Amino acid sequence: MTTASSIDPNAYRAIWRWHFYAGLIVAPFLLILAVTGAIYLFNDEIDDALYAEQRFVPVHVQHVAPSRMIDAALTAHPGAATRIDLPKADDRSAVVFVTPDHGAPLRVAVDPGTGRVLGSTVYARTLVGFADEMHGSLTLGTIGDRIVELAACWALVLIATGLYLWWPRSRRGLAGILYPRLGARGRLFWKDLHAVIGLWSVLLIAFLLLTGLPWAGIEGDLLNRGTAAIGIGYPEANRTHNAPQSVTMKSALGEAPWTMERARMPTSSPSSEHAGHAGHEMTMAVRDDAAVAGTDRIAASLARDHHMTDAYRLFLPSGATGVYTAYTYPDQPQGQRTLYFDRWTGGLIREVGYADYGWAAKAIELGVQFHMGNYFGLLNQLVMLTTCIAIVLLVISGIVMWWKRRPAGRLAAPARAPHAGIRGAVVILVIAGILFPLLGASALAIFLIDRAVLAARAGLGRRPGIRHG
């Protein structure tokens, strides 16, 4: 082991100071992410328990046409239909997404065997929906998304600095390193708990952070663009010179598999007789009975020609040049498929599947499903739940440690170490700042603020009449 004398105390104090401030800033957000993430891991189970009457139906031999389900939803809730999710099992309901004439968007559950409306929910007002929005953006939109991304980036700094502080130096034995000292009391107990939990969970926490960042606004966009630009992201078919100059899939539909978010939507080609039947590039949901009726033809084509009969999401076209978009989003991403159909002819325009993705996109899609606890069922959920619990315990133990060591009324931050030999750590931080721009920008801002405070103090100390001693 490294001896204590070989460790620069100034370097240790400087790293501890970074760890302290990073933890103090991001702790509440990590707590929110851990709790909401734990809830969302069991989203289906929670919704099944809370909305069983809307999610389960008697098993039927045959299902009514999709258009009939959509019409039933629109009769119960007048407005415009944007999407229908076909059931993933014989005893499950279909869900029609409705933008009503008045009020918030609805998810309307329909019995696929009878076409009967079972009920509706406003997603953001459900426990799972609230957890989902809190986890992604703190319910604050773009600003919240940036805060979450910043917290995730600085959590990576917490991991790196925490490992440095944990690293055994002059200690003998494994107590307090691999397991807590059983006789420890007070702050020593919390210190051991913090260190040991961090050690055993560090890889899983880092995995959660890294696999969550592709969904972040800045890092995710850069990653998507970067992997696509060098041919390892979304398929080349969507990057050809004659690709339709339309909106991206995420912009058009509101959601998409990560790989396909920036893929340009193809367009339908209306004839002169169709051109006046629907608005071009409509910016708001408008009831389109022709598009609703056309879902039956698309569903028949999906079943007959593409062997898709259930568990897919079908988005209705928007405007005369809009397309029907059907995609599967299974727990194992190898089954992802996205198909686009011309709204007027019903013909297939393009199909993209997991096999078409670049290797980086495939890896990210796999990571996302592991992150959400989907890939290998209950065991995956429990592993991720354990990681969320570890984050909660790390935050609590870190706060208790700080509270126990701080004098009353003081922040008690580790003292600044002006001559610390941490060039290696600075180089690592610079590289991380390049890879994660929001981290880099915030680290630069902190550095400049720190310099400004020091300069102000120095100037104050040189003012006439101020004595030192």
C-alpha positions as a printed Julia matrix, in Angstrom:
469×3 Matrix{Float64}:
   0.0     0.0     0.0
   1.01    3.6    -0.51
   2.26    5.23    2.66
   0.75    8.38    4.05
   4.02   10.24    3.68
   4.01    9.74   -0.08
   0.67   11.53   -0.42
   0.77   15.28   -0.9
  -1.56   16.61    1.85
  -2.29   19.68   -0.26
  -3.36   17.48   -3.17
  -5.57   15.42   -0.86
  -7.18   18.57    0.52
  -7.72   20.01   -2.95
  -9.43   16.81   -4.17
 -11.49   16.69   -0.98
 -12.55   20.29   -1.6
 -13.73   19.41   -5.13
 -15.55   16.36   -3.77
 -17.2    18.42   -1.04
 -18.5    21.17   -3.3
 -19.56   18.79   -6.05
 -21.48   16.73   -3.51
 -23.05   19.75   -1.87
 -24.31   21.06   -5.21
 -25.58   17.86   -6.81
 -26.73   15.9    -3.73
 -30.4    17.02   -3.88
 -30.59   16.33   -7.6
 -29.0    12.89   -7.24
 -31.56   12.13   -4.55
 -34.38   13.14   -6.9
 -32.93   11.11   -9.77
 -32.48    8.03   -7.58
 -36.0     8.1    -6.13
 -37.77    8.88   -9.41
 -35.6     6.36  -11.25
 -36.53    3.67   -8.73
 -40.21    4.44   -9.29
 -39.89    4.34  -13.08
 -38.06    0.99  -12.96
 -41.4    -0.52  -11.96
 -43.61    1.64  -14.18
 -45.67   -1.23  -15.57
 -46.15   -2.85  -12.18
 -47.22    0.46  -10.6
 -49.65    1.32  -13.39
 -51.06   -2.23  -13.32
 -51.79   -1.81   -9.62
 -53.21    1.72   -9.83
 -55.12    1.45  -13.13
 -55.93   -2.25  -13.42
 -59.4    -1.52  -14.84
 -57.81    0.36  -17.74
 -54.9    -2.0   -18.43
 -56.42   -5.48  -18.31
 -59.2    -6.89  -20.5
 -60.8   -10.3   -21.08
 -59.0   -12.35  -23.72
 -60.7   -12.04  -27.12
 -60.2   -14.22  -30.17
 -60.42  -11.27  -32.53
 -59.81   -7.53  -32.21
 -61.78   -4.7   -33.73
 -60.08   -2.48  -36.31
 -57.74    0.25  -35.02
 -59.94    2.95  -36.55
 -62.85    1.73  -34.46
 -60.78    1.99  -31.28
 -59.67    5.49  -32.22
 -63.23    6.57  -33.08
 -64.43    5.27  -29.71
 -61.74    7.29  -27.92
 -62.62   10.43  -29.88
 -66.32    9.97  -29.17
 -65.58    9.84  -25.46
 -63.04   12.68  -25.66
 -63.54   14.93  -28.71
 -60.32   16.17  -30.2
 -57.56   14.77  -32.41
 -55.88   11.37  -32.24
 -52.12   11.32  -32.73
 -51.18    7.72  -31.93
 -52.44    4.29  -30.98
 -50.45    1.66  -29.08
 -51.52   -1.86  -29.91
 -51.6    -4.27  -26.94
 -48.55   -6.38  -26.15
 -50.58   -9.31  -24.8
 -54.03  -10.82  -25.33
 -55.26   -9.57  -21.97
 -54.04   -6.0   -22.4
 -55.85   -2.87  -23.56
 -54.95   -0.65  -26.49
 -54.11    2.99  -25.77
 -55.18    5.91  -27.95
 -53.34    9.23  -27.53
 -55.81   12.1   -27.81
 -55.24   15.84  -27.86
 -58.7    16.95  -26.67
 -60.42   20.12  -27.73
 -60.05   21.28  -24.15
 -57.62   20.24  -21.46
 -54.41   18.27  -21.22
 -53.43   15.43  -23.59
 -55.06   12.12  -22.69
 -54.16    8.46  -22.91
 -57.44    6.65  -23.52
 -57.59    2.93  -22.77
 -59.76    0.88  -25.12
 -60.76   -2.78  -25.03
 -59.38   -4.1   -28.34
 -61.95   -6.89  -28.42
 -65.05   -4.71  -28.15
 -63.87   -1.17  -28.88
 -65.21   -0.05  -25.49
 -63.48    2.87  -23.75
 -62.18    1.78  -20.34
 -61.0     5.14  -19.02
 -58.34    7.78  -19.52
 -55.37    9.34  -17.75
 -53.29   12.49  -18.03
 -49.8    11.0   -18.05
 -48.12   13.87  -16.2
 -50.63   13.49  -13.36
 -49.92    9.81  -12.75
 -47.24    8.67  -10.32
 -45.19    7.11  -13.13
 -45.65   10.13  -15.39
 -44.63   12.56  -12.65
 -41.56   10.44  -11.84
 -40.68   10.29  -15.54
 -40.84   14.07  -15.97
 -38.99   14.73  -12.71
 -36.28   12.27  -13.71
 -35.79   13.86  -17.11
 -36.31   17.57  -16.5
 -37.49   18.2   -12.92
 -40.78   19.24  -14.64
 -38.98   22.46  -15.68
 -38.62   21.77  -19.39
 -35.33   22.66  -21.06
 -33.91   24.38  -17.97
 -34.61   21.3   -15.88
 -33.04   19.07  -18.51
 -29.83   21.1   -18.33
 -29.83   20.94  -14.52
 -30.22   17.14  -14.59
 -27.44   16.84  -17.18
 -25.17   19.06  -15.1
 -25.88   17.01  -11.99
 -25.07   13.77  -13.83
 -21.8    15.19  -15.12
 -20.7    16.4   -11.7
 -21.71   13.06  -10.23
 -18.97   11.57  -12.41
 -16.56   14.03  -10.76
 -17.87   12.84   -7.39
 -17.05    9.26   -8.36
 -13.5    10.09   -9.47
 -12.69   12.23   -6.44
 -14.41    9.78   -4.11
 -12.23    6.92   -5.33
  -9.14    9.04   -4.76
 -10.22    9.85   -1.21
 -11.16    6.21   -0.5
  -7.91    4.74   -1.82
  -6.16    2.84    1.07
  -2.89    4.44    2.06
  -1.35    3.68    5.44
  -4.35    1.65    6.62
  -3.96   -2.01    7.59
  -6.72   -4.54    7.19
  -9.93   -4.35    5.17
 -12.24   -2.86    7.81
 -13.46    0.54    6.69
 -12.3    -0.27    3.17
 -14.28   -3.29    2.0
 -16.71   -3.41    4.92
 -17.64   -1.01    7.72
 -15.92   -1.28   11.08
 -18.52   -3.01   13.22
 -17.68   -1.08   16.37
 -17.66    2.33   14.69
 -19.83    5.04   16.16
 -20.7     8.61   15.28
 -19.05   10.19   12.26
 -16.67    7.22   11.82
 -19.66    4.92   11.27
 -21.1     7.22    8.6
 -17.69    7.63    6.98
 -17.26    3.85    6.71
 -20.8     3.44    5.42
 -20.24    6.14    2.79
 -16.91    4.69    1.65
 -17.97    1.04    1.52
 -21.29    1.63   -0.24
 -19.5     3.86   -2.74
 -16.91    1.19   -3.44
 -19.36   -1.65   -4.04
 -21.75    0.41   -6.14
 -19.33    2.66   -8.05
 -19.4     0.73  -11.33
 -23.19    0.48  -11.4
 -23.62    4.15  -10.53
 -21.17    5.15  -13.26
 -23.05    2.89  -15.66
 -26.37    4.53  -14.78
 -24.92    8.0   -15.28
 -23.23    7.21  -18.6
 -26.23    5.37  -20.04
 -28.55    8.19  -18.97
 -26.52   10.97  -20.61
 -27.52   10.01  -24.2
 -31.01   11.28  -23.31
 -29.66   14.62  -22.06
 -30.27   17.69  -24.2
 -26.7    18.78  -24.93
 -24.64   15.61  -24.5
 -27.29   13.46  -26.16
 -27.55   15.73  -29.17
 -23.77   15.89  -29.6
 -23.48   12.13  -29.23
 -26.26   11.49  -31.73
 -24.8    13.92  -34.28
 -21.24   12.74  -33.72
 -21.93    9.03  -34.08
 -24.05    9.68  -37.15
 -21.37   11.86  -38.75
 -18.73    9.13  -38.56
 -21.07    6.34  -39.58
 -21.54    4.51  -36.29
 -24.88    6.0   -35.26
 -28.22    6.09  -37.0
 -28.38    4.4   -40.39
 -26.69    5.75  -43.5
 -30.02    5.54  -45.32
 -31.11    8.56  -43.3
 -27.98   10.53  -44.15
 -28.01   10.34  -47.94
 -27.85   13.51  -49.99
 -31.42   13.07  -51.19
 -32.86   12.54  -47.71
 -36.18   14.38  -47.29
 -35.69   17.87  -45.93
 -38.34   17.49  -43.24
 -38.41   17.58  -39.47
 -36.68   14.99  -37.33
 -38.53   11.99  -35.96
 -38.31   13.32  -32.4
 -39.72   16.7   -33.44
 -42.53   15.18  -35.45
 -43.63   12.47  -33.05
 -42.48   13.73  -29.67
 -40.6    10.5   -29.0
 -38.51    7.94  -30.84
 -35.86    5.3   -30.19
 -32.63    7.15  -29.31
 -30.91    6.16  -32.55
 -33.76    7.49  -34.66
 -34.4    10.77  -32.85
 -32.57   12.9   -35.43
 -33.52   10.79  -38.43
 -35.36   12.92  -40.96
 -38.98   11.95  -41.47
 -39.88   10.9   -45.0
 -42.88   12.56  -46.61
 -46.0    11.46  -48.41
 -46.65   12.68  -51.95
 -50.22   13.92  -52.21
 -51.85   14.12  -55.62
 -53.8    17.22  -56.57
 -57.05   15.62  -55.4
 -55.55   14.95  -51.97
 -53.69   18.2   -51.5
 -56.7    20.06  -50.15
 -57.9    17.35  -47.79
 -55.43   18.1   -45.0
 -53.26   21.02  -44.02
 -49.6    21.01  -44.96
 -47.15   20.76  -42.05
 -49.83   21.33  -39.44
 -48.35   22.75  -36.25
 -51.2    21.57  -33.98
 -53.22   18.39  -33.72
 -56.35   18.58  -35.88
 -58.92   15.81  -36.2
 -58.26   13.97  -39.44
 -60.92   11.33  -40.12
 -59.19   10.19  -43.31
 -56.0     9.49  -41.39
 -57.96    7.59  -38.75
 -59.65    5.45  -41.39
 -56.28    4.77  -43.01
 -54.96    3.09  -39.88
 -56.84   -0.09  -40.82
 -54.97   -0.41  -44.11
 -51.63    0.21  -42.39
 -52.4    -2.32  -39.64
 -53.36   -4.91  -42.25
 -50.13   -4.29  -44.18
 -48.05   -4.54  -40.99
 -49.62   -7.9   -40.14
 -49.62   -9.34  -43.66
 -46.35   -8.07  -45.1
 -44.2    -7.3   -42.06
 -45.38   -9.81  -39.45
 -46.26   -7.14  -36.89
 -49.58   -7.83  -35.2
 -49.21   -6.37  -31.73
 -46.98   -4.41  -29.34
 -46.23   -1.58  -31.77
 -46.89    2.13  -31.74
 -48.68    3.62  -34.72
 -48.47    7.39  -35.21
 -50.99    9.08  -37.46
 -49.81   11.46  -40.19
 -49.92   15.21  -39.68
 -50.91   17.16  -42.79
 -51.0    16.19  -46.43
 -47.31   15.25  -46.55
 -47.28   13.42  -43.22
 -46.68    9.68  -42.97
 -47.86    6.81  -40.84
 -45.03    5.75  -38.55
 -45.03    2.39  -36.81
 -42.26    1.3   -34.52
 -41.57   -1.41  -31.99
 -39.72   -0.66  -28.78
 -39.2    -4.0   -27.03
 -37.26   -4.56  -23.82
 -34.47   -6.11  -25.88
 -33.54   -3.55  -28.55
 -32.53   -6.18  -31.09
 -36.23   -6.21  -31.97
 -36.5    -2.49  -32.72
 -38.1    -1.71  -36.08
 -39.33    1.57  -37.55
 -41.54    1.65  -40.65
 -42.89    4.64  -42.57
 -45.94    4.45  -44.84
 -47.33    6.93  -47.37
 -50.6     8.26  -45.99
 -52.32    8.25  -49.4
 -51.19    5.01  -51.01
 -50.42    3.0   -47.87
 -47.16    1.92  -49.47
 -44.03    1.32  -47.42
 -41.57    4.19  -47.79
 -38.74    2.91  -45.62
 -37.97    0.39  -42.89
 -35.1     0.7   -40.42
 -34.17   -1.95  -37.88
 -31.61   -2.59  -35.17
 -29.42   -4.47  -37.64
 -29.1    -1.23  -39.64
 -27.75    0.78  -36.7
 -24.05    1.56  -36.34
 -22.15   -0.2   -33.57
 -22.21    2.83  -31.27
 -25.96    3.21  -31.63
 -26.44   -0.49  -30.91
 -24.36   -0.18  -27.74
 -26.28    2.89  -26.6
 -29.64    1.24  -27.22
 -28.51   -1.76  -25.17
 -27.32    0.54  -22.4
 -30.63    2.4   -22.34
 -32.61   -0.81  -21.84
 -30.28   -1.96  -19.05
 -30.58    1.53  -17.53
 -34.39    1.29  -17.48
 -34.32   -2.21  -16.0
 -35.9    -3.78  -19.06
 -33.36   -6.05  -20.66
 -33.46   -9.17  -18.46
 -36.65   -8.69  -16.51
 -37.02   -8.62  -12.74
 -33.34   -9.28  -12.07
 -32.42   -6.21  -14.14
 -34.96   -4.14  -12.19
 -33.58   -5.31   -8.85
 -29.97   -4.59   -9.81
 -30.88   -1.06  -10.86
 -33.07   -0.61   -7.77
 -30.12   -1.6    -5.58
 -28.05    1.04   -7.35
 -30.72    3.7    -6.73
 -30.81    2.75   -3.04
 -27.01    2.99   -2.91
 -27.19    6.54   -4.3
 -29.76    7.51   -1.66
 -27.56    6.07    1.12
 -24.47    7.82   -0.26
 -26.26   11.16   -0.3
 -27.65   10.71    3.21
 -24.37    9.48    4.69
 -22.45   12.3     2.98
 -24.81   14.92    4.41
 -24.65   13.38    7.91
 -20.82   13.31    7.77
 -20.74   16.98    6.83
 -23.31   17.92    9.46
 -21.4    16.15   12.22
 -18.07   17.82   11.4
 -19.29   21.35   10.76
 -19.14   23.96   13.54
 -22.49   25.57   14.21
 -23.37   28.24   11.7
 -20.48   27.48    9.31
 -20.23   25.72    5.96
 -17.03   23.94    7.05
 -15.7    23.37    3.54
 -12.21   21.84    3.31
  -9.57   24.58    3.31
  -8.25   25.77   -0.02
  -4.86   24.28   -1.01
  -3.17   26.89   -3.26
  -0.05   24.84   -4.05
  -1.58   21.42   -4.53
   0.14   19.15   -7.02
  -2.94   17.99   -8.92
  -1.9    18.55  -12.52
  -2.97   15.03  -13.42
  -6.43   15.63  -11.98
  -6.69   18.93  -13.85
  -5.76   17.22  -17.14
  -8.42   14.58  -16.51
 -10.98   17.31  -15.75
 -10.09   19.16  -18.96
 -10.51   15.99  -21.02
 -13.81   15.26  -19.27
 -14.88   18.85  -19.95
 -14.3    18.33  -23.66
 -16.25   15.07  -23.68
 -19.04   16.58  -21.57
 -19.33   20.25  -22.6
 -21.74   21.24  -19.85
 -19.28   19.93  -17.26
 -16.44   21.81  -18.95
 -18.37   25.07  -19.09
 -19.43   24.83  -15.45
 -15.9    23.91  -14.28
 -14.51   26.91  -16.17
 -17.15   29.16  -14.58
 -16.25   27.88  -11.11
 -12.55   28.45  -11.78
 -13.15   32.04  -12.95
 -15.38   32.8    -9.97
 -12.75   31.38   -7.62
 -10.06   33.56   -9.26
 -12.29   36.62   -9.02
 -12.99   36.03   -5.3
  -9.28   35.6    -4.58
  -8.44   38.76   -6.53
 -11.12   40.7    -4.67
  -9.78   39.51   -1.32
  -6.24   40.41   -2.31
  -7.35   43.87   -3.37
  -9.25   44.32   -0.13
  -6.15   43.32    1.84
  -4.05   45.99    0.1
  -6.42   48.83    0.88
  -4.96   51.57    3.1
  -5.88   51.36    6.74
  -6.19   47.55    6.8
  -3.68   45.94    9.09
  -2.73   42.27    9.2
  -1.38   40.43   12.14
